[in-house]
Amino acid sequence: MVTENGEKSTAQIYENTRRKLGDSNTTPSPQLTVKMRCYRSATVCLVLLCVVLLTAVIVLSVKLTQDKDQLRVKIDNLTNERNWLMMENNELQKNFSKADEWIYFSSYFISTEMKTWDESRRYCRERGGDLIIINNTEEEDFISRKTISSGERFWIGLSDRDVEGTWRWVDGNPLSYSFWAAGEPNGNISENCVESIRPGWNDAPCYIAQKWICERNVL
């Protein structure tokens, strides 16, 4: 049997429970709804920003890797080209520095063999040079000292074989400075190639075998 106080207590408990359940089902206020929407929007924006940043980092990383690979390839190519040029230059130096064939002076190479004018020029060209072109007094003084000291004759890169009387160097340029010996040139059509003698130049038959002087640019 329930007492009156007991019935009141049960009623109170019921009423309190109902109120609590009623409070839990209460519709949120407009201010709270706005805040919740703003929070969700901010969260979505933050996620999207993270995705964009991550994508940018990946793209940039790929681009930098590609650029690095291309740069490495270019460096390797330049290194190989440099090594090839060094090997070629060393080979040329060997060809020009043989004691029994050449005497080295600055960019000039003086033979110790005897060849025709054409053979002499071919020999120079096969080794990266050509018969000497004398464009100034300094070069002529060098040739003269060598000619005087040895008493020998040397082919130089001057001839009029294309047009008689029109003297041209082996690079195609016309003669501008001349150091002919007295009375030279005088060989007409029979003497079309030029040799350095003491004291100056002389036109001579191109088929004569004698020494020669090559010239080339030194790296």
PDB file of C-alpha atoms in Angstrom:
ATOM      1  CA  MET A   1       0.000   0.000   0.000  1.00  0.00           C
ATOM      2  CA  VAL A   2       1.305   3.333  -1.028  1.00  0.00           C
ATOM      3  CA  THR A   3       1.202   6.207   1.357  1.00  0.00           C
ATOM      4  CA  GLU A   4       0.154   9.681   0.444  1.00  0.00           C
ATOM      5  CA  ASN A   5       3.696  10.862   0.759  1.00  0.00           C
ATOM      6  CA  GLY A   6       4.682   7.956  -1.434  1.00  0.00           C
ATOM      7  CA  GLU A   7       2.145   8.905  -4.124  1.00  0.00           C
ATOM      8  CA  LYS A   8       3.395  12.491  -4.116  1.00  0.00           C
ATOM      9  CA  SER A   9       6.942  11.296  -4.456  1.00  0.00           C
ATOM     10  CA  THR A  10       6.053   9.117  -7.463  1.00  0.00           C
ATOM     11  CA  ALA A  11       4.181  11.970  -9.095  1.00  0.00           C
ATOM     12  CA  GLN A  12       7.073  14.284  -8.582  1.00  0.00           C
ATOM     13  CA  ILE A  13       9.469  11.770 -10.081  1.00  0.00           C
ATOM     14  CA  TYR A  14       7.197  11.357 -13.108  1.00  0.00           C
ATOM     15  CA  GLU A  15       6.852  15.087 -13.577  1.00  0.00           C
ATOM     16  CA  ASN A  16      10.576  15.624 -13.372  1.00  0.00           C
ATOM     17  CA  THR A  17      11.239  12.861 -15.903  1.00  0.00           C
ATOM     18  CA  ARG A  18       8.655  14.303 -18.293  1.00  0.00           C
ATOM     19  CA  ARG A  19      10.231  17.734 -18.055  1.00  0.00           C
ATOM     20  CA  LYS A  20      13.657  16.353 -18.790  1.00  0.00           C
ATOM     21  CA  LEU A  21      12.411  14.429 -21.829  1.00  0.00           C
ATOM     22  CA  GLY A  22      10.533  17.478 -22.989  1.00  0.00           C
ATOM     23  CA  ASP A  23      13.679  19.614 -22.705  1.00  0.00           C
ATOM     24  CA  SER A  24      15.691  17.111 -24.793  1.00  0.00           C
ATOM     25  CA  ASN A  25      13.235  17.365 -27.682  1.00  0.00           C
ATOM     26  CA  THR A  26      13.188  21.134 -27.661  1.00  0.00           C
ATOM     27  CA  THR A  27      13.956  22.703 -31.110  1.00  0.00           C
ATOM     28  CA  PRO A  28      17.419  24.505 -31.202  1.00  0.00           C
ATOM     29  CA  SER A  29      17.366  28.244 -31.258  1.00  0.00           C
ATOM     30  CA  PRO A  30      17.998  30.130 -34.576  1.00  0.00           C
ATOM     31  CA  GLN A  31      21.304  31.480 -33.264  1.00  0.00           C
ATOM     32  CA  LEU A  32      22.567  27.953 -32.546  1.00  0.00           C
ATOM     33  CA  THR A  33      21.506  26.764 -36.001  1.00  0.00           C
ATOM     34  CA  VAL A  34      23.464  29.577 -37.688  1.00  0.00           C
ATOM     35  CA  LYS A  35      26.547  28.775 -35.640  1.00  0.00           C
ATOM     36  CA  MET A  36      26.331  25.089 -36.546  1.00  0.00           C
ATOM     37  CA  ARG A  37      26.038  25.913 -40.261  1.00  0.00           C
ATOM     38  CA  CYS A  38      28.997  28.266 -40.085  1.00  0.00           C
ATOM     39  CA  TYR A  39      31.037  25.595 -38.366  1.00  0.00           C
ATOM     40  CA  ARG A  40      30.201  23.019 -41.030  1.00  0.00           C
ATOM     41  CA  SER A  41      31.024  25.506 -43.824  1.00  0.00           C
ATOM     42  CA  ALA A  42      34.347  26.370 -42.217  1.00  0.00           C
ATOM     43  CA  THR A  43      35.178  22.696 -41.871  1.00  0.00           C
ATOM     44  CA  VAL A  44      34.397  22.032 -45.544  1.00  0.00           C
ATOM     45  CA  CYS A  45      36.490  25.029 -46.646  1.00  0.00           C
ATOM     46  CA  LEU A  46      39.408  23.892 -44.502  1.00  0.00           C
ATOM     47  CA  VAL A  47      39.256  20.404 -45.988  1.00  0.00           C
ATOM     48  CA  LEU A  48      39.132  21.798 -49.535  1.00  0.00           C
ATOM     49  CA  LEU A  49      42.072  24.101 -48.802  1.00  0.00           C
ATOM     50  CA  CYS A  50      44.082  21.164 -47.496  1.00  0.00           C
ATOM     51  CA  VAL A  51      43.280  19.202 -50.668  1.00  0.00           C
ATOM     52  CA  VAL A  52      44.342  22.132 -52.896  1.00  0.00           C
ATOM     53  CA  LEU A  53      47.584  22.629 -50.974  1.00  0.00           C
ATOM     54  CA  LEU A  54      48.386  18.929 -51.099  1.00  0.00           C
ATOM     55  CA  THR A  55      47.743  18.857 -54.858  1.00  0.00           C
ATOM     56  CA  ALA A  56      49.966  21.905 -55.374  1.00  0.00           C
ATOM     57  CA  VAL A  57      52.771  20.317 -53.363  1.00  0.00           C
ATOM     58  CA  ILE A  58      52.548  17.113 -55.402  1.00  0.00           C
ATOM     59  CA  VAL A  59      52.544  18.982 -58.742  1.00  0.00           C
ATOM     60  CA  LEU A  60      55.472  21.170 -57.672  1.00  0.00           C
ATOM     61  CA  SER A  61      57.411  18.141 -56.480  1.00  0.00           C
ATOM     62  CA  VAL A  62      56.892  16.368 -59.807  1.00  0.00           C
ATOM     63  CA  LYS A  63      57.922  19.504 -61.761  1.00  0.00           C
ATOM     64  CA  LEU A  64      61.077  19.964 -59.679  1.00  0.00           C
ATOM     65  CA  THR A  65      61.986  16.316 -60.192  1.00  0.00           C
ATOM     66  CA  GLN A  66      61.573  16.651 -63.955  1.00  0.00           C
ATOM     67  CA  ASP A  67      63.652  19.848 -64.040  1.00  0.00           C
ATOM     68  CA  LYS A  68      66.334  18.183 -61.948  1.00  0.00           C
ATOM     69  CA  ASP A  69      66.471  15.211 -64.305  1.00  0.00           C
ATOM     70  CA  GLN A  70      66.702  17.483 -67.369  1.00  0.00           C
ATOM     71  CA  LEU A  71      69.457  19.519 -65.737  1.00  0.00           C
ATOM     72  CA  ARG A  72      71.358  16.349 -64.899  1.00  0.00           C
ATOM     73  CA  VAL A  73      71.091  15.197 -68.519  1.00  0.00           C
ATOM     74  CA  LYS A  74      72.394  18.570 -69.763  1.00  0.00           C
ATOM     75  CA  ILE A  75      75.298  18.445 -67.307  1.00  0.00           C
ATOM     76  CA  ASP A  76      76.155  14.910 -68.403  1.00  0.00           C
ATOM     77  CA  ASN A  77      76.057  15.947 -72.074  1.00  0.00           C
ATOM     78  CA  LEU A  78      78.278  18.968 -71.449  1.00  0.00           C
ATOM     79  CA  THR A  79      80.683  16.844 -69.413  1.00  0.00           C
ATOM     80  CA  ASN A  80      80.896  14.274 -72.197  1.00  0.00           C
ATOM     81  CA  GLU A  81      81.420  17.006 -74.785  1.00  0.00           C
ATOM     82  CA  ARG A  82      84.156  18.588 -72.672  1.00  0.00           C
ATOM     83  CA  ASN A  83      85.903  15.237 -72.236  1.00  0.00           C
ATOM     84  CA  TRP A  84      85.666  14.579 -75.968  1.00  0.00           C
ATOM     85  CA  LEU A  85      87.164  17.981 -76.783  1.00  0.00           C
ATOM     86  CA  MET A  86      89.957  17.419 -74.283  1.00  0.00           C
ATOM     87  CA  MET A  87      90.727  14.029 -75.815  1.00  0.00           C
ATOM     88  CA  GLU A  88      90.697  15.529 -79.306  1.00  0.00           C
ATOM     89  CA  ASN A  89      92.971  18.361 -78.212  1.00  0.00           C
ATOM     90  CA  ASN A  90      95.370  15.927 -76.553  1.00  0.00           C
ATOM     91  CA  GLU A  91      95.451  13.875 -79.723  1.00  0.00           C
ATOM     92  CA  LEU A  92      96.208  16.958 -81.786  1.00  0.00           C
ATOM     93  CA  GLN A  93      98.950  17.913 -79.357  1.00  0.00           C
ATOM     94  CA  LYS A  94     100.464  14.453 -79.753  1.00  0.00           C
ATOM     95  CA  ASN A  95     100.362  14.722 -83.537  1.00  0.00           C
ATOM     96  CA  PHE A  96     101.983  18.142 -83.486  1.00  0.00           C
ATOM     97  CA  SER A  97     104.593  17.395 -80.823  1.00  0.00           C
ATOM     98  CA  LYS A  98     106.334  14.386 -82.367  1.00  0.00           C
ATOM     99  CA  ALA A  99     110.019  15.164 -82.046  1.00  0.00           C
ATOM    100  CA  ASP A 100     110.907  13.653 -85.424  1.00  0.00           C
ATOM    101  CA  GLU A 101     108.276  15.677 -87.312  1.00  0.00           C
ATOM    102  CA  TRP A 102     107.513  18.984 -85.636  1.00  0.00           C
ATOM    103  CA  ILE A 103     109.127  21.823 -83.766  1.00  0.00           C
ATOM    104  CA  TYR A 104     106.592  23.755 -81.705  1.00  0.00           C
ATOM    105  CA  PHE A 105     106.660  27.537 -81.481  1.00  0.00           C
ATOM    106  CA  SER A 106     103.568  29.356 -80.211  1.00  0.00           C
ATOM    107  CA  SER A 107     100.876  28.403 -82.783  1.00  0.00           C
ATOM    108  CA  TYR A 108     103.335  27.380 -85.512  1.00  0.00           C
ATOM    109  CA  PHE A 109     104.653  23.956 -86.412  1.00  0.00           C
ATOM    110  CA  ILE A 110     107.784  23.618 -88.511  1.00  0.00           C
ATOM    111  CA  SER A 111     108.312  20.362 -90.350  1.00  0.00           C
ATOM    112  CA  THR A 112     111.519  18.390 -90.596  1.00  0.00           C
ATOM    113  CA  GLU A 113     110.279  16.422 -93.613  1.00  0.00           C
ATOM    114  CA  MET A 114     110.170  17.306 -97.296  1.00  0.00           C
ATOM    115  CA  LYS A 115     106.889  17.461 -99.217  1.00  0.00           C
ATOM    116  CA  THR A 116     105.290  19.262-102.164  1.00  0.00           C
ATOM    117  CA  TRP A 117     103.110  22.301-101.545  1.00  0.00           C
ATOM    118  CA  ASP A 118      99.895  20.249-101.847  1.00  0.00           C
ATOM    119  CA  GLU A 119     101.225  17.448 -99.648  1.00  0.00           C
ATOM    120  CA  SER A 120     102.399  19.973 -97.097  1.00  0.00           C
ATOM    121  CA  ARG A 121      99.009  21.625 -96.942  1.00  0.00           C
ATOM    122  CA  ARG A 122      97.245  18.264 -96.664  1.00  0.00           C
ATOM    123  CA  TYR A 123      99.510  17.332 -93.774  1.00  0.00           C
ATOM    124  CA  CYS A 124      98.637  20.556 -91.928  1.00  0.00           C
ATOM    125  CA  ARG A 125      94.903  20.224 -92.531  1.00  0.00           C
ATOM    126  CA  GLU A 126      94.804  16.640 -91.308  1.00  0.00           C
ATOM    127  CA  ARG A 127      96.124  17.912 -87.988  1.00  0.00           C
ATOM    128  CA  GLY A 128      93.730  20.811 -87.536  1.00  0.00           C
ATOM    129  CA  GLY A 129      95.806  23.555 -89.113  1.00  0.00           C
ATOM    130  CA  ASP A 130      96.875  24.868 -92.516  1.00  0.00           C
ATOM    131  CA  LEU A 131      99.930  26.322 -94.183  1.00  0.00           C
ATOM    132  CA  ILE A 132     100.953  29.529 -92.446  1.00  0.00           C
ATOM    133  CA  ILE A 133      99.288  32.832 -93.362  1.00  0.00           C
ATOM    134  CA  ILE A 134     101.560  35.826 -92.767  1.00  0.00           C
ATOM    135  CA  ASN A 135      99.552  38.948 -91.972  1.00  0.00           C
ATOM    136  CA  ASN A 136     102.055  41.098 -90.110  1.00  0.00           C
ATOM    137  CA  THR A 137     105.711  41.894 -89.620  1.00  0.00           C
ATOM    138  CA  GLU A 138     105.959  39.871 -86.410  1.00  0.00           C
ATOM    139  CA  GLU A 139     105.075  36.648 -88.207  1.00  0.00           C
ATOM    140  CA  GLU A 140     107.438  37.433 -91.063  1.00  0.00           C
ATOM    141  CA  ASP A 141     110.252  38.135 -88.581  1.00  0.00           C
ATOM    142  CA  PHE A 142     109.662  34.730 -87.005  1.00  0.00           C
ATOM    143  CA  ILE A 143     109.788  33.004 -90.399  1.00  0.00           C
ATOM    144  CA  SER A 144     112.859  34.981 -91.429  1.00  0.00           C
ATOM    145  CA  ARG A 145     114.759  34.035 -88.269  1.00  0.00           C
ATOM    146  CA  LYS A 146     114.002  30.371 -88.877  1.00  0.00           C
ATOM    147  CA  THR A 147     114.985  30.607 -92.543  1.00  0.00           C
ATOM    148  CA  ILE A 148     118.198  32.481 -91.801  1.00  0.00           C
ATOM    149  CA  SER A 149     119.248  30.176 -88.957  1.00  0.00           C
ATOM    150  CA  SER A 150     118.711  26.986 -90.951  1.00  0.00           C
ATOM    151  CA  GLY A 151     119.471  28.250 -94.448  1.00  0.00           C
ATOM    152  CA  GLU A 152     116.448  26.288 -95.695  1.00  0.00           C
ATOM    153  CA  ARG A 153     113.268  27.015 -97.651  1.00  0.00           C
ATOM    154  CA  PHE A 154     109.747  26.565 -96.294  1.00  0.00           C
ATOM    155  CA  TRP A 155     106.378  26.451 -98.018  1.00  0.00           C
ATOM    156  CA  ILE A 156     103.857  29.046 -96.830  1.00  0.00           C
ATOM    157  CA  GLY A 157     100.111  29.219 -97.553  1.00  0.00           C
ATOM    158  CA  LEU A 158     100.210  31.560-100.548  1.00  0.00           C
ATOM    159  CA  SER A 159      99.671  30.772-104.248  1.00  0.00           C
ATOM    160  CA  ASP A 160      98.222  32.132-107.525  1.00  0.00           C
ATOM    161  CA  ARG A 161      97.168  28.779-108.969  1.00  0.00           C
ATOM    162  CA  ASP A 162      93.525  29.811-109.406  1.00  0.00           C
ATOM    163  CA  VAL A 163      94.213  33.066-111.252  1.00  0.00           C
ATOM    164  CA  GLU A 164      97.681  33.822-112.541  1.00  0.00           C
ATOM    165  CA  GLY A 165      99.116  36.895-110.842  1.00  0.00           C
ATOM    166  CA  THR A 166      96.353  37.029-108.196  1.00  0.00           C
ATOM    167  CA  TRP A 167      97.971  35.840-104.991  1.00  0.00           C
ATOM    168  CA  ARG A 168      95.674  34.434-102.347  1.00  0.00           C
ATOM    169  CA  TRP A 169      96.165  32.804 -98.979  1.00  0.00           C
ATOM    170  CA  VAL A 170      94.852  29.324 -98.222  1.00  0.00           C
ATOM    171  CA  ASP A 171      91.836  30.833 -96.411  1.00  0.00           C
ATOM    172  CA  GLY A 172      90.767  32.592 -99.645  1.00  0.00           C
ATOM    173  CA  ASN A 173      91.789  36.116 -98.634  1.00  0.00           C
ATOM    174  CA  PRO A 174      93.832  38.194-101.097  1.00  0.00           C
ATOM    175  CA  LEU A 175      97.397  39.205-100.353  1.00  0.00           C
ATOM    176  CA  SER A 176      97.517  42.488 -98.424  1.00  0.00           C
ATOM    177  CA  TYR A 177     100.972  42.437 -96.818  1.00  0.00           C
ATOM    178  CA  SER A 178     103.871  41.151 -98.923  1.00  0.00           C
ATOM    179  CA  PHE A 179     107.525  40.421 -98.183  1.00  0.00           C
ATOM    180  CA  TRP A 180     108.840  39.422-101.580  1.00  0.00           C
ATOM    181  CA  ALA A 181     112.546  39.069-102.105  1.00  0.00           C
ATOM    182  CA  ALA A 182     114.113  41.436-104.640  1.00  0.00           C
ATOM    183  CA  GLY A 183     112.862  40.716-108.158  1.00  0.00           C
ATOM    184  CA  GLU A 184     110.113  38.331-107.017  1.00  0.00           C
ATOM    185  CA  PRO A 185     107.680  36.991-108.060  1.00  0.00           C
ATOM    186  CA  ASN A 186     109.097  36.190-111.484  1.00  0.00           C
ATOM    187  CA  GLY A 187     108.104  32.630-112.296  1.00  0.00           C
ATOM    188  CA  ASN A 188     104.917  33.397-114.230  1.00  0.00           C
ATOM    189  CA  ILE A 189     102.738  30.317-114.896  1.00  0.00           C
ATOM    190  CA  SER A 190     105.480  27.812-114.021  1.00  0.00           C
ATOM    191  CA  GLU A 191     105.852  29.001-110.426  1.00  0.00           C
ATOM    192  CA  ASN A 192     102.551  29.297-108.587  1.00  0.00           C
ATOM    193  CA  CYS A 193     103.380  28.478-104.956  1.00  0.00           C
ATOM    194  CA  VAL A 194     105.314  30.607-102.492  1.00  0.00           C
ATOM    195  CA  GLU A 195     108.243  29.640-100.307  1.00  0.00           C
ATOM    196  CA  SER A 196     109.991  31.581 -97.612  1.00  0.00           C
ATOM    197  CA  ILE A 197     113.705  31.971 -98.335  1.00  0.00           C
ATOM    198  CA  ARG A 198     116.475  34.244 -97.193  1.00  0.00           C
ATOM    199  CA  PRO A 199     115.681  37.123 -97.315  1.00  0.00           C
ATOM    200  CA  GLY A 200     111.953  37.116 -98.216  1.00  0.00           C
ATOM    201  CA  TRP A 201     109.476  35.239-100.413  1.00  0.00           C
ATOM    202  CA  ASN A 202     109.948  33.479-103.702  1.00  0.00           C
ATOM    203  CA  ASP A 203     107.490  31.904-106.133  1.00  0.00           C
ATOM    204  CA  ALA A 204     108.417  28.331-107.010  1.00  0.00           C
ATOM    205  CA  PRO A 205     106.962  25.250-108.748  1.00  0.00           C
ATOM    206  CA  CYS A 206     104.380  23.649-106.459  1.00  0.00           C
ATOM    207  CA  TYR A 207     105.733  20.126-107.097  1.00  0.00           C
ATOM    208  CA  ILE A 208     109.088  20.772-105.422  1.00  0.00           C
ATOM    209  CA  ALA A 209     109.568  18.813-102.191  1.00  0.00           C
ATOM    210  CA  GLN A 210     110.750  20.917 -99.278  1.00  0.00           C
ATOM    211  CA  LYS A 211     109.914  21.740 -95.687  1.00  0.00           C
ATOM    212  CA  TRP A 212     106.868  23.752 -94.669  1.00  0.00           C
ATOM    213  CA  ILE A 213     105.332  25.678 -91.784  1.00  0.00           C
ATOM    214  CA  CYS A 214     101.840  25.022 -90.411  1.00  0.00           C
ATOM    215  CA  GLU A 215      99.724  27.341 -88.330  1.00  0.00           C
ATOM    216  CA  ARG A 216      96.726  26.667 -86.109  1.00  0.00           C
ATOM    217  CA  ASN A 217      94.846  28.198 -83.209  1.00  0.00           C
ATOM    218  CA  VAL A 218      96.061  26.866 -79.875  1.00  0.00           C
ATOM    219  CA  LEU A 219      93.306  26.164 -77.257  1.00  0.00           C
TER     220      LEU A 219
END
